[in-house]
CSV table of N, CA and C in Angstrom, one decimal:
chain,number,residue,atom,x,y,z
D,261,MET,N,77.3,121.3,178.1
D,261,MET,CA,75.9,121.1,178.1
D,261,MET,C,75.4,121.0,179.5
D,262,THR,N,74.0,121.0,179.6
D,262,THR,CA,73.4,121.0,180.9
D,262,THR,C,73.4,119.6,181.5
D,263,PRO,N,73.2,119.5,182.8
D,263,PRO,CA,73.0,118.2,183.4
D,263,PRO,C,71.9,117.4,182.8
D,264,VAL,N,70.8,118.0,182.4
D,264,VAL,CA,69.7,117.3,181.8
D,264,VAL,C,70.1,116.8,180.5
D,265,TYR,N,70.8,117.5,179.7
D,265,TYR,CA,71.3,117.0,178.4
D,265,TYR,C,72.2,115.8,178.6
D,266,GLU,N,73.0,115.9,179.6
D,266,GLU,CA,73.9,114.8,179.9
D,266,GLU,C,73.1,113.5,180.3
D,267,ALA,N,72.0,113.7,181.1
D,267,ALA,CA,71.2,112.6,181.5
D,267,ALA,C,70.5,112.0,180.2
D,268,VAL,N,70.0,112.9,179.3
D,268,VAL,CA,69.4,112.4,178.1
D,268,VAL,C,70.4,111.5,177.3
D,269,LYS,N,71.6,112.1,177.2
D,269,LYS,CA,72.7,111.4,176.5
D,269,LYS,C,73.0,110.0,177.1
D,270,SER,N,73.1,110.0,178.4
D,270,SER,CA,73.4,108.8,179.1
D,270,SER,C,72.3,107.7,178.9
D,271,VAL,N,71.0,108.1,179.0
D,271,VAL,CA,69.9,107.2,178.8
D,271,VAL,C,69.9,106.7,177.3
D,272,LEU,N,70.2,107.5,176.4
D,272,LEU,CA,70.2,107.1,175.0
D,272,LEU,C,71.3,106.0,174.8
D,273,ILE,N,72.4,106.2,175.4
D,273,ILE,CA,73.5,105.3,175.3
D,273,ILE,C,73.2,104.0,176.0
D,274,SER,N,72.8,104.1,177.3
D,274,SER,CA,72.7,102.9,178.1
D,274,SER,C,71.4,102.1,177.8
D,275,HIS,N,70.3,102.8,177.6
D,275,HIS,CA,69.0,102.2,177.5
D,275,HIS,C,68.6,101.8,176.1
D,276,PHE,N,69.0,102.7,175.1
D,276,PHE,CA,68.6,102.5,173.7
D,276,PHE,C,69.8,102.1,172.9
D,277,ASN,N,71.0,101.9,173.5
D,277,ASN,CA,72.2,101.5,172.7
D,277,ASN,C,72.5,102.4,171.5
D,278,ILE,N,72.3,103.6,171.7
D,278,ILE,CA,72.6,104.6,170.6
D,278,ILE,C,74.1,104.9,170.7
D,279,PRO,N,74.8,104.8,169.6
D,279,PRO,CA,76.3,105.0,169.6
D,279,PRO,C,76.6,106.5,170.1
D,280,GLU,N,77.5,106.6,171.0
D,280,GLU,CA,77.8,108.0,171.6
D,280,GLU,C,78.1,109.0,170.5
D,281,ASP,N,78.8,108.5,169.5
D,281,ASP,CA,79.3,109.5,168.4
D,281,ASP,C,78.2,110.0,167.6
D,282,THR,N,77.0,109.4,167.7
D,282,THR,CA,75.8,110.0,166.9
D,282,THR,C,75.0,111.0,167.7
D,283,ILE,N,75.3,111.0,169.0
D,283,ILE,CA,74.5,111.9,169.9
D,283,ILE,C,75.2,113.3,170.0
D,284,ARG,N,74.5,114.2,169.3
D,284,ARG,CA,75.0,115.6,169.2
D,284,ARG,C,73.8,116.5,169.6
D,285,PRO,N,74.0,117.7,170.1
D,285,PRO,CA,72.9,118.6,170.5
D,285,PRO,C,72.0,118.9,169.3
D,286,GLN,N,72.6,119.0,168.1
D,286,GLN,CA,71.8,119.4,166.9
D,286,GLN,C,71.1,118.2,166.3
D,287,ALA,N,71.4,116.9,166.7
D,287,ALA,CA,70.7,115.8,166.1
D,287,ALA,C,69.3,115.7,166.6
D,288,THR,N,68.4,115.3,165.6
D,288,THR,CA,67.0,115.2,166.0
D,288,THR,C,66.8,113.8,166.5
D,289,LEU,N,65.6,113.6,167.2
D,289,LEU,CA,65.3,112.3,167.7
D,289,LEU,C,65.2,111.3,166.5
D,290,GLU,N,64.7,111.7,165.4
D,290,GLU,CA,64.7,110.9,164.2
D,290,GLU,C,66.1,110.5,163.7
D,291,ASP,N,67.0,111.5,163.7
D,291,ASP,CA,68.4,111.3,163.3
D,291,ASP,C,69.1,110.2,164.0
D,292,ILE,N,68.8,110.1,165.3
D,292,ILE,CA,69.4,109.0,166.1
D,292,ILE,C,68.7,107.7,166.1
D,293,GLY,N,67.6,107.6,165.3
D,293,GLY,CA,66.9,106.4,165.1
D,293,GLY,C,65.7,106.1,166.0
D,294,LEU,N,65.2,107.1,166.7
D,294,LEU,CA,64.0,106.9,167.6
D,294,LEU,C,62.7,107.1,166.8
D,295,ASP,N,61.7,106.3,167.1
D,295,ASP,CA,60.4,106.5,166.5
D,295,ASP,C,59.5,107.0,167.7
D,296,SER,N,58.3,107.2,167.4
D,296,SER,CA,57.4,107.8,168.4
D,296,SER,C,57.2,107.0,169.6
D,297,LEU,N,57.2,105.7,169.5
D,297,LEU,CA,57.1,104.8,170.7
D,297,LEU,C,58.3,104.9,171.5
D,298,ALA,N,59.5,105.0,170.9
D,298,ALA,CA,60.8,105.1,171.6
D,298,ALA,C,60.9,106.4,172.3
D,299,VAL,N,60.3,107.5,171.8
D,299,VAL,CA,60.3,108.8,172.4
D,299,VAL,C,59.5,108.7,173.7
D,300,VAL,N,58.3,108.1,173.7
D,300,VAL,CA,57.5,107.9,174.9
D,300,VAL,C,58.3,107.1,175.9
D,301,GLU,N,59.0,106.0,175.5
D,301,GLU,CA,59.8,105.3,176.4
D,301,GLU,C,60.9,106.1,177.0
D,302,LEU,N,61.6,106.9,176.2
D,302,LEU,CA,62.6,107.8,176.6
D,302,LEU,C,62.1,108.7,177.7
D,303,LEU,N,61.0,109.4,177.4
D,303,LEU,CA,60.4,110.3,178.4
D,303,LEU,C,60.1,109.6,179.7
D,304,CYS,N,59.6,108.4,179.7
D,304,CYS,CA,59.3,107.6,180.9
D,304,CYS,C,60.5,107.3,181.7
D,305,VAL,N,61.6,106.9,181.0
D,305,VAL,CA,62.8,106.6,181.7
D,305,VAL,C,63.4,107.9,182.3
D,306,LEU,N,63.4,109.0,181.5
D,306,LEU,CA,63.9,110.2,182.1
D,306,LEU,C,63.1,110.7,183.2
D,307,GLN,N,61.8,110.6,183.2
D,307,GLN,CA,61.0,111.0,184.3
D,307,GLN,C,61.4,110.2,185.5
D,308,ASP,N,61.5,108.9,185.4
D,308,ASP,CA,61.9,108.1,186.6
D,308,ASP,C,63.3,108.5,187.1
D,309,GLU,N,64.3,108.6,186.2
D,309,GLU,CA,65.7,108.8,186.6
D,309,GLU,C,65.9,110.2,187.1
D,310,LEU,N,65.2,111.2,186.6
D,310,LEU,CA,65.4,112.6,187.0
D,310,LEU,C,64.4,113.1,188.1
D,311,GLY,N,63.3,112.2,188.3
D,311,GLY,CA,62.3,112.6,189.3
D,311,GLY,C,61.5,113.8,188.9
D,312,LEU,N,61.3,113.9,187.5
D,312,LEU,CA,60.5,115.1,187.0
D,312,LEU,C,59.2,114.6,186.5
D,313,ARG,N,58.3,115.6,186.4
D,313,ARG,CA,57.0,115.4,185.8
D,313,ARG,C,57.2,115.9,184.3
D,314,VAL,N,57.4,115.0,183.4
D,314,VAL,CA,57.7,115.4,182.0
D,314,VAL,C,56.5,116.0,181.4
D,315,PRO,N,56.6,117.2,180.8
D,315,PRO,CA,55.5,117.9,180.2
D,315,PRO,C,55.1,117.2,178.9
D,316,THR,N,54.3,116.1,178.9
D,316,THR,CA,54.0,115.3,177.7
D,316,THR,C,53.1,116.1,176.8
D,317,GLY,N,52.4,117.1,177.3
D,317,GLY,CA,51.6,117.9,176.4
D,317,GLY,C,52.3,118.9,175.6
D,318,ASP,N,53.6,119.0,175.8
D,318,ASP,CA,54.4,120.0,175.1
D,318,ASP,C,54.7,119.5,173.7
D,319,ASP,N,54.3,120.3,172.7
D,319,ASP,CA,54.4,120.0,171.3
D,319,ASP,C,55.9,119.7,170.9
D,320,ALA,N,56.8,120.4,171.6
D,320,ALA,CA,58.2,120.2,171.3
D,320,ALA,C,58.7,118.8,171.5
D,321,LEU,N,58.0,118.1,172.4
D,321,LEU,CA,58.4,116.7,172.7
D,321,LEU,C,57.7,115.7,171.8
D,322,LYS,N,56.7,116.1,171.0
D,322,LYS,CA,55.9,115.2,170.2
D,322,LYS,C,56.5,115.0,168.8
D,323,SER,N,57.4,115.9,168.4
D,323,SER,CA,57.9,115.8,167.1
D,323,SER,C,59.3,115.1,167.0
D,324,LEU,N,59.4,114.2,166.1
D,324,LEU,CA,60.7,113.5,165.9
D,324,LEU,C,61.8,114.4,165.3
D,325,GLN,N,61.3,115.7,164.9
D,325,GLN,CA,62.3,116.6,164.4
D,325,GLN,C,62.9,117.6,165.5
D,326,VAL,N,62.5,117.4,166.7
D,326,VAL,CA,63.0,118.2,167.8
D,326,VAL,C,64.5,117.7,168.0
D,327,THR,N,65.4,118.7,168.2
D,327,THR,CA,66.8,118.3,168.5
D,327,THR,C,67.0,117.9,169.9
D,328,LEU,N,68.0,117.2,170.2
D,328,LEU,CA,68.3,116.8,171.6
D,328,LEU,C,68.5,118.0,172.5
D,329,ALA,N,69.1,119.1,171.9
D,329,ALA,CA,69.3,120.3,172.7
D,329,ALA,C,67.9,120.9,173.1
D,330,GLN,N,67.0,120.9,172.1
D,330,GLN,CA,65.6,121.4,172.4
D,330,GLN,C,64.9,120.6,173.4
D,331,ALA,N,65.0,119.3,173.2
D,331,ALA,CA,64.3,118.4,174.2
D,331,ALA,C,64.9,118.6,175.6
D,332,ALA,N,66.2,118.7,175.7
D,332,ALA,CA,66.8,118.9,177.0
D,332,ALA,C,66.3,120.2,177.6
D,333,ALA,N,66.2,121.3,176.8
D,333,ALA,CA,65.7,122.6,177.3
D,333,ALA,C,64.3,122.5,177.8
D,334,VAL,N,63.4,121.7,177.1
D,334,VAL,CA,62.1,121.5,177.6
D,334,VAL,C,62.1,120.8,179.0
D,335,LEU,N,62.9,119.7,179.0
D,335,LEU,CA,63.0,119.0,180.3
D,335,LEU,C,63.6,119.8,181.4
D,336,ASP,N,64.5,120.7,181.1
D,336,ASP,CA,65.1,121.6,182.1
D,336,ASP,C,64.0,122.4,182.8
D,337,GLN,N,62.9,122.7,182.1
D,337,GLN,CA,61.8,123.5,182.6
D,337,GLN,C,60.8,122.6,183.3
D,338,ALA,N,60.9,121.3,183.3
D,338,ALA,CA,60.0,120.4,183.9
D,338,ALA,C,60.0,120.6,185.5
D,339,GLN,N,58.8,120.4,186.0
D,339,GLN,CA,58.7,120.5,187.5
D,339,GLN,C,59.0,119.2,188.2
D,340,PRO,N,59.5,119.2,189.4
D,340,PRO,CA,59.8,118.0,190.1
D,340,PRO,C,58.5,117.2,190.3
D,341,ALA,N,58.5,115.9,190.2
D,341,ALA,CA,57.3,115.1,190.4
D,341,ALA,C,57.0,115.1,191.9
D,342,PRO,N,55.7,115.1,192.2
D,342,PRO,CA,55.3,115.0,193.6
D,342,PRO,C,55.8,113.7,194.2
D,343,VAL,N,56.1,113.8,195.5
D,343,VAL,CA,56.7,112.6,196.2
D,343,VAL,C,55.8,111.4,195.9
D,344,SER,N,54.5,111.5,195.9
D,344,SER,CA,53.7,110.3,195.7
D,344,SER,C,53.9,109.6,194.4
D,345,GLU,N,54.3,110.4,193.3
D,345,GLU,CA,54.6,109.9,192.0
D,345,GLU,C,55.9,109.2,192.0
D,346,THR,N,56.9,109.7,192.7
D,346,THR,CA,58.2,109.1,192.7
D,346,THR,C,58.3,107.8,193.5
D,347,LEU,N,57.3,107.6,194.4
D,347,LEU,CA,57.3,106.4,195.3
D,347,LEU,C,56.5,105.3,194.7
D,348,ALA,N,55.7,105.6,193.7
D,348,ALA,CA,54.8,104.6,193.1
D,348,ALA,C,55.6,103.6,192.2
């Protein structure tokens, strides 16, 4: 899998205490127990850790039915955050 997928997996394990054996590329956000508020938190943590501007307007990241592989693919296309955002 991609480095972004591995980062998503790492955050799910460390920040959300999701058991590693439930994290699979084809698992949906709902499958692993996230609700819409947790998805927002996940995106914020990933934005900080990866230094990306997460495309929050992307419909793919608004659905709990998006798979982890699909979410990672969207994040792979994210642009680096401007330096001023990463320093704030």
